[in-house]
């Protein structure tokens, strides 16, 4: 584990450093518009940064969501990025685990993610087929849609994940 790493909620003054992280960590994708919308979205988004030597070296977002037709309190984990020169030193895992603690405090029972199972399975994520994405995923991404129960929460109602506005852009789910 990297030394002197501090995890805290992001502040408005972190925005430029957070955006830079996504430019560096995702050279082929422009996640900056999504990140800006999430940072401005207010209390339904939990945004945490990892800080080392006063520099933001990692960021994770969680968005509170629902499931259409049910009353489930669930969340979507995304996005997540770490400074490329500091990959594989435990920063991503530290942010995921810190986020889970906050989700449990907020009484969130299930967290969903669209990501690489090779990475997310270590946190207990498993393929999800009852709750579906807001838009149909391309066939090659289907195994990437996963969920984890944070405590002995009831399995969510079957239905489509109901997401707030920053997640309404179809391209986030289909390309
Ligand atoms: C994926 C990412 C967030 C992981 O963060 P990180 O700080 O490098 O991850 P950690 O150091 O906590 O990794 C924990 C474990 O996962 C492994 N791991 C890291 N990235 C991985 C990947 N892409 N695929 C599979 N395993 C991975 C590490 O080797 C480590 O394994 P170990 O504990 O057995 O040694 C980071 O590499 C990143 O920002 N990548 C570019 C952006 C991205 O892909 N974000 C995720 C979007 S779904």
Coordinates of N, CA, C and O and ligand atoms in Angstrom, one line a residue:
X1 N 0.8 -1.2 0.0 CA 0.0 0.0 0.0 C 0.9 1.2 0.0 O 1.9 1.3 0.7
X2 N 0.5 2.2 -0.8 CA 1.3 3.4 -1.0 C 1.2 4.3 0.3 O 0.2 4.3 1.0
X3 N 2.4 4.9 0.6 CA 2.4 5.7 1.9 C 1.7 7.0 1.7 O 1.6 7.6 0.7
X4 N 1.3 7.5 2.9 CA 0.8 8.9 2.9 C -0.4 9.1 2.0 O -0.6 10.2 1.4
X5 N -1.3 8.1 1.9 CA -2.4 8.3 1.0 C -3.6 8.7 1.9 O -3.9 8.1 2.9
X6 N -4.3 9.8 1.5 CA -5.5 10.2 2.2 C -6.7 10.1 1.4 O -6.6 10.5 0.2
X7 N -7.8 9.6 1.9 CA -9.0 9.6 1.1 C -10.0 10.6 1.7 O -10.2 10.6 3.0
X8 N -10.6 11.4 0.9 CA -11.5 12.4 1.4 C -12.6 12.7 0.3 O -12.3 12.4 -0.8
X9 N -13.7 13.3 0.7 CA -14.6 13.8 -0.3 C -14.0 14.9 -1.1 O -13.2 15.7 -0.6
X10 N -14.4 14.9 -2.4 CA -13.8 15.9 -3.3 C -14.4 17.3 -2.9 O -15.5 17.3 -2.4
X11 N -13.7 18.3 -3.3 CA -14.1 19.7 -3.1 C -14.1 20.4 -4.4 O -13.4 20.0 -5.3
X12 N -14.9 21.5 -4.5 CA -14.9 22.2 -5.8 C -13.5 22.5 -6.4 O -13.3 22.4 -7.6
X13 N -12.6 22.8 -5.5 CA -11.2 23.2 -6.0 C -10.4 22.0 -6.5 O -9.3 22.2 -7.1
X14 N -10.9 20.8 -6.4 CA -10.3 19.6 -6.9 C -10.6 19.3 -8.4 O -10.0 18.4 -9.0
X15 N -11.6 20.0 -8.9 CA -12.2 19.6 -10.2 C -11.2 19.5 -11.3 O -11.2 18.6 -12.1
X16 N -10.3 20.5 -11.4 CA -9.3 20.5 -12.5 C -8.4 19.3 -12.4 O -8.1 18.6 -13.4
X17 N -8.0 19.0 -11.2 CA -7.1 17.8 -11.0 C -7.8 16.5 -11.3 O -7.3 15.5 -11.9
X18 N -9.1 16.4 -10.9 CA -9.9 15.2 -11.2 C -10.1 15.0 -12.7 O -9.9 13.9 -13.2
X19 N -10.4 16.1 -13.4 CA -10.6 16.0 -14.9 C -9.3 15.5 -15.5 O -9.3 14.7 -16.4
X20 N -8.1 16.0 -15.1 CA -6.8 15.7 -15.6 C -6.6 14.2 -15.5 O -6.1 13.5 -16.4
X21 N -7.0 13.6 -14.3 CA -6.9 12.2 -14.1 C -7.5 11.4 -15.2 O -7.0 10.4 -15.6
X22 N -8.8 11.8 -15.5 CA -9.5 11.1 -16.5 C -8.9 11.2 -17.9 O -9.0 10.3 -18.7
X23 N -8.3 12.3 -18.2 CA -7.7 12.5 -19.5 C -6.5 11.6 -19.6 O -6.2 10.9 -20.6
X24 N -5.7 11.5 -18.5 CA -4.5 10.6 -18.4 C -4.9 9.1 -18.4 O -4.2 8.3 -19.0
X25 N -5.9 8.8 -17.6 CA -6.2 7.4 -17.4 C -7.0 6.7 -18.5 O -7.0 5.5 -18.7
X26 N -7.7 7.6 -19.3 CA -8.6 7.1 -20.4 C -8.2 7.8 -21.7 O -9.0 8.7 -22.1
X27 N -7.0 7.6 -22.2 CA -6.6 8.3 -23.4 C -7.5 8.2 -24.6 O -7.5 9.1 -25.4
X28 N -8.3 7.1 -24.7 CA -9.1 6.9 -25.8 C -10.6 7.3 -25.6 O -11.4 7.0 -26.5
X29 N -10.9 7.8 -24.4 CA -12.3 8.1 -24.1 C -12.4 9.5 -23.5 O -11.5 9.8 -22.7
X30 N -13.4 10.2 -23.8 CA -13.6 11.5 -23.2 C -14.6 11.4 -22.1 O -15.8 11.6 -22.3
X31 N -14.2 11.2 -20.9 CA -15.1 11.1 -19.7 C -15.3 12.5 -19.0 O -16.0 12.5 -18.1
X32 N -14.6 13.5 -19.5 CA -14.6 14.8 -18.8 C -16.0 15.4 -18.7 O -16.4 15.8 -17.6
X33 N -16.8 15.3 -19.8 CA -18.2 15.9 -19.6 C -19.0 15.2 -18.5 O -19.7 15.8 -17.7
X34 N -18.9 13.9 -18.5 CA -19.6 13.1 -17.5 C -19.1 13.5 -16.1 O -19.9 13.7 -15.2
X35 N -17.8 13.5 -15.9 CA -17.2 13.8 -14.6 C -17.6 15.2 -14.2 O -18.0 15.4 -13.0
X36 N -17.7 16.2 -15.1 CA -18.1 17.6 -14.7 C -19.6 17.5 -14.3 O -19.9 18.1 -13.3
X37 N -20.4 16.8 -15.0 CA -21.8 16.7 -14.6 C -22.0 16.1 -13.2 O -22.8 16.5 -12.4
X38 N -21.2 15.0 -13.0 CA -21.4 14.3 -11.7 C -20.9 15.2 -10.6 O -21.5 15.3 -9.5
X39 N -19.8 15.9 -10.8 CA -19.2 16.8 -9.7 C -20.2 17.9 -9.4 O -20.2 18.4 -8.3
X40 N -21.0 18.3 -10.4 CA -21.9 19.4 -10.2 C -23.3 18.9 -9.7 O -24.2 19.7 -9.6
X41 N -23.5 17.6 -9.6 CA -24.8 17.1 -9.5 C -25.4 17.2 -8.1 O -26.7 17.2 -8.0
X42 N -24.6 17.3 -7.1 CA -25.1 17.5 -5.8 C -25.2 16.2 -5.0 O -24.4 15.2 -5.2
X43 N -26.1 16.1 -4.0 CA -26.0 15.1 -3.0 C -26.3 13.6 -3.4 O -26.0 12.7 -2.7
X44 N -26.8 13.4 -4.7 CA -26.9 12.0 -5.1 C -25.7 11.5 -5.6 O -25.6 10.3 -6.0
X45 N -24.6 12.2 -5.6 CA -23.3 11.7 -6.1 C -22.3 11.8 -4.9 O -22.2 12.8 -4.3
X46 N -21.6 10.7 -4.6 CA -20.6 10.7 -3.6 C -19.3 10.6 -4.4 O -19.1 9.7 -5.3
X47 N -18.4 11.6 -4.2 CA -17.2 11.7 -5.0 C -16.0 11.8 -4.0 O -15.9 12.7 -3.2
X48 N -15.1 10.8 -4.2 CA -14.0 10.7 -3.2 C -12.7 10.8 -4.0 O -12.6 10.4 -5.2
X49 N -11.7 11.5 -3.4 CA -10.4 11.6 -4.0 C -9.4 10.9 -3.1 O -9.5 10.9 -1.9
X50 N -8.3 10.4 -3.8 CA -7.1 9.9 -3.1 C -6.1 11.0 -3.3 O -5.8 11.4 -4.4
X51 N -5.5 11.4 -2.2 CA -4.5 12.5 -2.2 C -3.2 12.1 -1.6 O -3.2 11.4 -0.6
X52 N -2.1 12.4 -2.4 CA -0.8 12.1 -1.9 C 0.1 13.3 -2.1 O 0.1 13.9 -3.2
X53 N 0.8 13.8 -1.1 CA 1.6 15.0 -1.2 C 0.8 16.1 -1.8 O 1.3 16.7 -2.8
X54 N -0.3 16.3 -1.4 CA -1.2 17.4 -1.8 C -1.7 17.3 -3.3 O -2.2 18.3 -3.8
X55 N -1.4 16.2 -3.9 CA -1.9 16.0 -5.3 C -3.0 15.0 -5.3 O -2.9 14.0 -4.6
X56 N -4.0 15.2 -6.2 CA -5.1 14.2 -6.4 C -4.5 13.1 -7.3 O -4.1 13.4 -8.4
X57 N -4.4 11.9 -6.8 CA -3.9 10.8 -7.5 C -4.9 9.7 -7.9 O -4.6 8.7 -8.5
X58 N -6.1 9.9 -7.4 CA -7.2 8.9 -7.7 C -8.6 9.6 -7.4 O -8.7 10.5 -6.6
X59 N -9.6 9.1 -8.1 CA -10.9 9.6 -7.9 C -11.9 8.4 -8.2 O -11.7 7.5 -9.0
X60 N -13.0 8.4 -7.4 CA -14.1 7.5 -7.6 C -15.4 8.2 -7.4 O -15.5 9.1 -6.5
X61 N -16.4 7.8 -8.2 CA -17.7 8.4 -8.0 C -18.7 7.2 -7.8 O -18.6 6.1 -8.3
X62 N -19.7 7.5 -6.9 CA -20.9 6.6 -6.7 C -22.1 7.5 -6.9 O -22.2 8.6 -6.4
X63 N -23.1 7.0 -7.6 CA -24.4 7.7 -7.8 C -25.5 6.9 -7.2 O -25.6 5.7 -7.6
X64 N -26.3 7.6 -6.4 CA -27.5 6.9 -5.8 C -28.5 6.7 -6.9 O -28.8 7.6 -7.7
X65 N -29.0 5.5 -7.1 CA -30.0 5.1 -8.1 C -31.1 4.3 -7.5 O -31.1 4.0 -6.3
X66 N -32.1 4.0 -8.4 CA -33.2 3.1 -7.9 C -33.3 2.0 -9.0 O -32.6 1.9 -10.0
X67 N -34.3 1.2 -8.8 CA -34.7 0.2 -9.8 C -36.1 0.4 -10.2 O -37.0 0.5 -9.3
X68 N -36.4 0.5 -11.5 CA -37.8 0.8 -11.9 C -38.7 -0.2 -11.3 O -38.5 -1.4 -11.4
X69 N -39.8 0.3 -10.7 CA -40.8 -0.5 -10.2 C -40.6 -1.0 -8.7 O -41.4 -1.7 -8.2
X70 N -39.5 -0.6 -8.1 CA -39.1 -1.0 -6.8 C -38.7 0.1 -5.9 O -38.7 1.3 -6.4
X71 N -38.4 -0.1 -4.6 CA -38.0 0.9 -3.7 C -36.5 0.7 -3.3 O -36.1 1.2 -2.2
X72 N -35.8 -0.1 -4.1 CA -34.5 -0.4 -3.6 C -33.5 0.8 -3.6 O -33.6 1.6 -4.5
X73 N -32.7 0.8 -2.6 CA -31.6 1.9 -2.5 C -30.4 1.2 -3.0 O -29.8 0.4 -2.4
X74 N -30.0 1.6 -4.2 CA -28.8 1.0 -4.8 C -27.9 2.2 -5.4 O -28.3 3.3 -5.4
X75 N -26.7 1.8 -5.8 CA -25.8 2.8 -6.3 C -25.0 2.3 -7.5 O -24.9 1.1 -7.6
X76 N -24.6 3.2 -8.3 CA -23.7 2.9 -9.5 C -22.3 3.4 -9.2 O -22.1 4.5 -8.8
X77 N -21.4 2.4 -9.2 CA -20.0 2.8 -9.1 C -19.4 3.2 -10.4 O -19.3 2.4 -11.3
X78 N -19.0 4.5 -10.5 CA -18.3 5.0 -11.8 C -18.3 6.5 -11.7 O -19.2 7.1 -11.1
X79 N -17.3 7.1 -12.3 CA -16.1 6.4 -12.8 C -15.1 6.2 -11.7 O -15.2 6.7 -10.6
X80 N -14.0 5.6 -12.1 CA -12.8 5.4 -11.3 C -11.6 5.5 -12.1 O -11.4 5.0 -13.2
X81 N -10.6 6.3 -11.6 CA -9.4 6.5 -12.3 C -8.3 6.8 -11.3 O -8.5 7.5 -10.3
X82 N -7.1 6.3 -11.6 CA -5.9 6.5 -10.8 C -4.8 7.0 -11.7 O -4.7 6.6 -12.9
X83 N -4.0 7.9 -11.2 CA -2.8 8.4 -12.0 C -2.0 7.2 -12.6 O -1.6 6.3 -11.8
X84 N -1.8 7.2 -13.9 CA -1.2 6.0 -14.5 C 0.1 5.6 -13.9 O 0.4 4.4 -13.7
X85 N 1.0 6.5 -13.5 CA 2.3 6.1 -13.0 C 2.1 5.4 -11.6 O 3.1 4.9 -11.1
X86 N 0.9 5.5 -11.0 CA 0.7 4.9 -9.7 C -0.3 3.7 -9.7 O -0.8 3.3 -8.7
X87 N -0.5 3.1 -10.9 CA -1.3 2.0 -11.0 C -0.7 0.8 -10.2 O 0.5 0.7 -10.1
X88 N -1.6 -0.1 -9.8 CA -1.2 -1.4 -9.1 C -0.5 -1.1 -7.8 O 0.4 -1.9 -7.5
X89 N -0.8 -0.1 -7.1 CA -0.2 0.1 -5.8 C -1.3 0.2 -4.7 O -1.1 0.7 -3.6
X90 N -2.5 -0.2 -5.1 CA -3.6 -0.3 -4.1 C -4.5 0.9 -4.0 O -5.4 0.9 -3.1
X91 N -4.2 1.9 -4.8 CA -5.0 3.1 -4.6 C -6.5 2.9 -5.1 O -7.4 3.3 -4.4
X92 N -6.7 2.2 -6.2 CA -8.0 1.9 -6.7 C -8.8 1.1 -5.6 O -9.9 1.4 -5.3
X93 N -8.2 0.1 -5.1 CA -8.8 -0.7 -4.1 C -9.2 0.1 -2.8 O -10.3 -0.1 -2.2
X94 N -8.3 0.9 -2.4 CA -8.5 1.8 -1.2 C -9.8 2.7 -1.5 O -10.6 2.8 -0.6
X95 N -9.9 3.2 -2.7 CA -11.0 4.1 -3.0 C -12.3 3.3 -3.0 O -13.3 3.7 -2.5
X96 N -12.3 2.1 -3.6 CA -13.5 1.3 -3.7 C -14.0 0.9 -2.3 O -15.1 1.1 -1.9
X97 N -13.0 0.5 -1.5 CA -13.4 0.1 -0.1 C -13.9 1.3 0.7 O -14.9 1.2 1.5
X98 N -13.3 2.5 0.6 CA -13.7 3.6 1.3 C -15.2 4.0 0.8 O -16.0 4.4 1.6
X99 N -15.4 3.9 -0.5 CA -16.7 4.2 -1.1 C -17.8 3.2 -0.5 O -18.9 3.6 -0.2
X100 N -17.4 1.9 -0.4 CA -18.4 0.9 0.1 C -18.8 1.3 1.6 O -20.0 1.2 1.9
X101 N -17.8 1.8 2.4 CA -18.2 2.2 3.7 C -19.2 3.3 3.7 O -20.2 3.3 4.4
X102 N -19.0 4.3 2.8 CA -19.9 5.4 2.7 C -21.3 4.9 2.2 O -22.3 5.4 2.7
X103 N -21.3 4.0 1.3 CA -22.6 3.4 0.8 C -23.3 2.7 1.9 O -24.5 2.8 2.0
X104 N -22.6 2.0 2.7 CA -23.3 1.2 3.8 C -23.9 2.2 4.8 O -25.0 2.1 5.3
X105 N -23.1 3.3 5.0 CA -23.6 4.3 6.0 C -24.9 5.0 5.4 O -25.8 5.4 6.1
X106 N -25.0 5.1 4.1 CA -26.1 5.6 3.4 C -27.2 4.6 3.2 O -28.2 4.9 2.5
X107 N -27.1 3.4 3.8 CA -28.1 2.3 3.7 C -28.3 1.8 2.3 O -29.4 1.4 1.9
X108 N -27.2 1.9 1.5 CA -27.3 1.3 0.1 C -27.0 -0.2 0.2 O -26.0 -0.6 0.8
X109 N -27.9 -1.0 -0.4 CA -27.8 -2.4 -0.2 C -26.9 -3.0 -1.4 O -26.2 -4.0 -1.2
X110 N -27.1 -2.5 -2.6 CA -26.4 -3.1 -3.7 C -25.7 -2.0 -4.5 O -26.2 -0.8 -4.6
X111 N -24.5 -2.4 -5.0 CA -23.7 -1.4 -5.9 C -23.6 -2.1 -7.2 O -23.3 -3.3 -7.3
X112 N -23.8 -1.4 -8.3 CA -23.7 -1.9 -9.7 C -22.4 -1.2 -10.3 O -22.1 -0.1 -9.9
X113 N -21.8 -2.0 -11.2 CA -20.7 -1.4 -12.0 C -20.7 -2.0 -13.4 O -21.1 -3.1 -13.6
X114 N -20.2 -1.2 -14.3 CA -19.9 -1.7 -15.7 C -18.4 -1.6 -15.8 O -17.9 -0.5 -16.0
X115 N -17.8 -2.7 -15.7 CA -16.3 -2.7 -15.7 C -15.7 -4.1 -15.9 O -16.5 -5.0 -16.0
X116 N -14.4 -4.1 -15.9 CA -13.7 -5.4 -16.2 C -13.9 -6.3 -15.0 O -13.4 -6.0 -13.9
X117 N -14.5 -7.5 -15.2 CA -14.7 -8.4 -14.1 C -13.3 -8.9 -13.5 O -13.2 -9.2 -12.3
X118 N -12.3 -8.9 -14.3 CA -10.9 -9.3 -13.8 C -10.5 -8.4 -12.6 O -9.8 -8.8 -11.7
X119 N -10.9 -7.1 -12.7 CA -10.6 -6.2 -11.6 C -11.7 -6.2 -10.5 O -11.4 -6.4 -9.3
X120 N -13.0 -6.1 -10.9 CA -14.0 -5.8 -9.9 C -14.4 -7.1 -9.1 O -15.0 -7.0 -8.0
X121 N -14.1 -8.3 -9.6 CA -14.4 -9.5 -8.9 C -13.7 -9.5 -7.5 O -14.3 -10.1 -6.6
X122 N -12.6 -8.9 -7.4 CA -11.9 -8.9 -6.1 C -12.7 -8.2 -5.0 O -12.4 -8.4 -3.8
X123 N -13.7 -7.4 -5.4 CA -14.5 -6.7 -4.4 C -15.8 -7.4 -4.2 O -16.7 -6.9 -3.5
X124 N -16.0 -8.6 -4.8 CA -17.2 -9.4 -4.6 C -18.2 -9.2 -5.7 O -19.3 -9.8 -5.7
X125 N -17.9 -8.3 -6.7 CA -18.9 -8.1 -7.8 C -19.0 -9.4 -8.6 O -18.0 -10.1 -8.9
X126 N -20.3 -9.7 -9.0 CA -20.6 -10.8 -9.9 C -21.5 -10.4 -11.0 O -22.3 -9.4 -10.8
X127 N -21.6 -11.1 -12.1 CA -22.4 -10.8 -13.2 C -23.9 -10.6 -12.7 O -24.4 -11.4 -11.9
X128 N -24.5 -9.5 -13.3 CA -25.9 -9.2 -12.9 C -26.8 -9.4 -14.0 O -26.5 -8.9 -15.1
X129 N -27.9 -10.1 -13.8 CA -28.9 -10.3 -14.9 C -30.3 -9.9 -14.5 O -31.2 -9.8 -15.4
X130 N -30.6 -9.6 -13.3 CA -32.0 -9.2 -12.9 C -32.2 -7.7 -13.1 O -33.3 -7.3 -13.6
X131 N -31.2 -7.0 -12.7 CA -31.3 -5.5 -12.9 C -30.6 -5.2 -14.1 O -29.4 -5.6 -14.3
X132 N -31.2 -4.5 -15.0 CA -30.6 -4.3 -16.3 C -30.1 -2.8 -16.5 O -30.6 -1.9 -15.7
X133 N -29.3 -2.6 -17.4 CA -28.7 -1.2 -17.6 C -29.8 -0.3 -18.2 O -30.7 -0.8 -18.9
X134 N -29.6 1.0 -18.1 CA -30.6 1.9 -18.6 C -30.8 1.8 -20.1 O -31.9 2.1 -20.7
X135 N -29.8 1.4 -20.8 CA -29.8 1.2 -22.3 C -29.2 -0.2 -22.5 O -28.3 -0.6 -21.8
X136 N -29.7 -1.0 -23.5 CA -29.1 -2.3 -23.8 C -27.6 -2.2 -24.1 O -27.2 -1.3 -24.9
X137 N -26.8 -3.0 -23.5 CA -25.3 -3.0 -23.7 C -25.0 -3.7 -25.0 O -25.7 -4.7 -25.4
X138 N -23.9 -3.3 -25.7 CA -23.4 -4.1 -26.8 C -23.1 -5.5 -26.3 O -22.7 -5.7 -25.1
X139 N -23.3 -6.5 -27.1 CA -23.1 -7.9 -26.7 C -21.8 -8.2 -26.0 O -21.7 -8.9 -25.0
X140 N -20.7 -7.5 -26.5 CA -19.4 -7.8 -26.0 C -19.2 -7.3 -24.6 O -18.2 -7.6 -23.9
X141 N -20.1 -6.4 -24.1 CA -20.0 -5.8 -22.7 C -20.8 -6.5 -21.7 O -20.8 -6.1 -20.5
X142 N -21.6 -7.5 -22.1 CA -22.6 -8.0 -21.2 C -22.0 -8.6 -19.9 O -22.5 -8.3 -18.8
X143 N -20.9 -9.2 -20.0 CA -20.3 -9.8 -18.8 C -19.7 -8.7 -17.9 O -19.3 -9.0 -16.7
X144 N -19.6 -7.5 -18.4 CA -19.1 -6.4 -17.6 C -20.1 -5.7 -16.7 O -19.7 -4.9 -15.8
X145 N -21.3 -6.1 -16.8 CA -22.4 -5.5 -15.9 C -22.5 -6.4 -14.7 O -22.8 -7.6 -14.8
X146 N -22.1 -5.8 -13.5 CA -22.0 -6.6 -12.3 C -22.6 -5.9 -11.1 O -22.8 -4.7 -11.2
X147 N -22.8 -6.7 -10.1 CA -23.3 -6.1 -8.8 C -22.7 -6.8 -7.6 O -22.2 -7.9 -7.7
X148 N -22.8 -6.1 -6.5 CA -22.3 -6.7 -5.2 C -23.3 -6.2 -4.1 O -23.8 -5.1 -4.1
X149 N -23.6 -7.2 -3.2 CA -24.5 -6.8 -2.0 C -23.5 -6.3 -0.9 O -22.5 -7.0 -0.6
X150 N -23.8 -5.2 -0.3 CA -22.9 -4.7 0.7 C -23.2 -5.2 2.1 O -22.4 -5.1 3.0
X151 N -24.4 -5.7 2.3 CA -24.8 -6.4 3.5 C -25.9 -7.4 3.1 O -26.1 -7.6 2.0
X152 N -26.6 -8.0 4.1 CA -27.5 -9.0 3.7 C -28.8 -8.3 3.2 O -29.9 -8.6 3.6
X153 N -28.6 -7.4 2.2 CA -29.7 -6.6 1.7 C -30.6 -7.6 0.8 O -30.1 -8.5 0.3
X154 N -31.9 -7.2 0.7 CA -32.7 -8.0 -0.1 C -32.3 -7.9 -1.6 O -31.9 -6.8 -2.0
X155 N -32.4 -8.9 -2.4 CA -32.0 -8.8 -3.8 C -33.0 -7.8 -4.4 O -34.2 -7.9 -4.2
X156 N -32.4 -6.9 -5.2 CA -33.3 -5.8 -5.8 C -34.4 -6.5 -6.7 O -34.2 -7.5 -7.3
X157 N -35.5 -5.8 -6.7 CA -36.5 -6.0 -7.7 C -35.9 -6.1 -9.1 O -35.0 -5.4 -9.4
X158 N -36.5 -7.0 -9.9 CA -36.0 -7.1 -11.3 C -36.5 -5.9 -12.1 O -37.6 -5.5 -11.9
X159 N -35.6 -5.3 -12.8 CA -36.1 -4.1 -13.6 C -34.9 -3.4 -14.1 O -33.7 -3.8 -13.9
X160 N -35.2 -2.2 -14.7 CA -34.1 -1.4 -15.3 C -33.5 -0.5 -14.2 O -34.3 0.0 -13.4
X161 N -32.2 -0.3 -14.2 CA -31.6 0.6 -13.2 C -32.1 2.0 -13.6 O -32.1 2.4 -14.8
X162 N -32.6 2.7 -12.6 CA -33.1 4.1 -12.8 C -32.1 5.1 -12.4 O -31.7 5.1 -11.2
X163 N -31.5 5.8 -13.3 CA -30.3 6.6 -13.1 C -30.7 8.1 -13.2 O -31.6 8.5 -14.0
X164 N -30.0 9.0 -12.5 CA -30.3 10.4 -12.7 C -29.6 11.0 -13.9 O -28.8 10.3 -14.6
X165 N -29.9 12.2 -14.2 CA -29.6 12.9 -15.5 C -28.2 12.6 -16.0 O -28.0 12.4 -17.2
X166 N -27.1 12.8 -15.2 CA -25.8 12.6 -15.8 C -25.6 11.3 -16.6 O -24.7 11.2 -17.5
X167 N -26.4 10.3 -16.2 CA -26.2 9.0 -16.8 C -27.2 8.7 -17.9 O -27.4 7.6 -18.4
X168 N -28.0 9.7 -18.3 CA -29.0 9.5 -19.3 C -28.4 9.5 -20.8 O -29.1 9.1 -21.7
X169 N -27.1 9.9 -20.9 CA -26.6 9.9 -22.3 C -26.4 8.4 -22.7 O -25.6 7.7 -22.2
X170 N -27.1 8.1 -23.8 CA -27.1 6.7 -24.3 C -25.7 6.2 -24.6 O -25.3 5.1 -24.3
X171 N -24.8 7.1 -25.1 CA -23.5 6.7 -25.5 C -22.7 6.2 -24.4 O -21.7 5.4 -24.6
X172 N -23.0 6.6 -23.1 CA -22.2 6.1 -22.0 C -22.4 4.6 -21.8 O -21.6 3.9 -21.2
X173 N -23.5 4.0 -22.4 CA -23.8 2.6 -22.2 C -23.7 1.8 -23.4 O -23.7 0.6 -23.4
X174 N -23.5 2.5 -24.5 CA -23.5 1.7 -25.8 C -22.3 1.9 -26.6 O -22.2 1.2 -27.7
X175 N -21.4 2.8 -26.3 CA -20.2 2.9 -27.1 C -18.9 3.1 -26.3 O -19.0 3.3 -25.2
Ligands
LIG1 C1 -8.4 0.0 -13.1 C2 -7.7 1.0 -12.1 C3 -8.8 1.9 -11.5 C4 -7.1 0.1 -10.9 O1 -6.6 1.0 -9.9 P1 -5.2 0.6 -9.3 O2 -4.9 1.5 -8.2 O3 -4.2 0.4 -10.3 O4 -5.6 -0.8 -8.7 P2 -5.1 -1.6 -7.4 O5 -3.7 -1.3 -7.2 O6 -6.0 -1.3 -6.2 O7 -5.3 -3.0 -7.9 C5 -5.7 -4.1 -7.0 C6 -5.5 -5.3 -7.8 O8 -6.1 -5.3 -9.1 C7 -5.1 -5.6 -10.1 N1 -5.5 -4.8 -11.2 C8 -5.3 -3.5 -11.4 N2 -5.8 -3.1 -12.6 C9 -6.3 -4.2 -13.2 C10 -6.9 -4.4 -14.4 N3 -7.1 -3.4 -15.3 N4 -7.3 -5.7 -14.7 C11 -7.1 -6.7 -13.8 N5 -6.5 -6.5 -12.6 C12 -6.1 -5.3 -12.3 C13 -3.8 -5.3 -9.5 O9 -2.8 -6.0 -10.0 C14 -4.0 -5.6 -8.0 O10 -3.9 -7.1 -7.9 P3 -3.2 -7.7 -6.6 O11 -3.8 -7.2 -5.4 O12 -3.4 -9.2 -6.9 O13 -1.8 -7.3 -6.8 C15 -6.6 1.8 -12.7 O14 -5.6 0.9 -13.2 C16 -7.0 2.8 -13.7 O15 -7.2 4.0 -13.4 N6 -7.1 2.4 -15.0 C17 -7.5 3.2 -16.1 C18 -8.9 3.6 -16.0 C19 -9.8 2.4 -15.8 O16 -9.7 1.4 -16.5 N7 -10.8 2.6 -14.8 C20 -11.7 1.6 -14.5 C21 -12.9 1.8 -15.3 S1 -14.0 0.4 -15.2

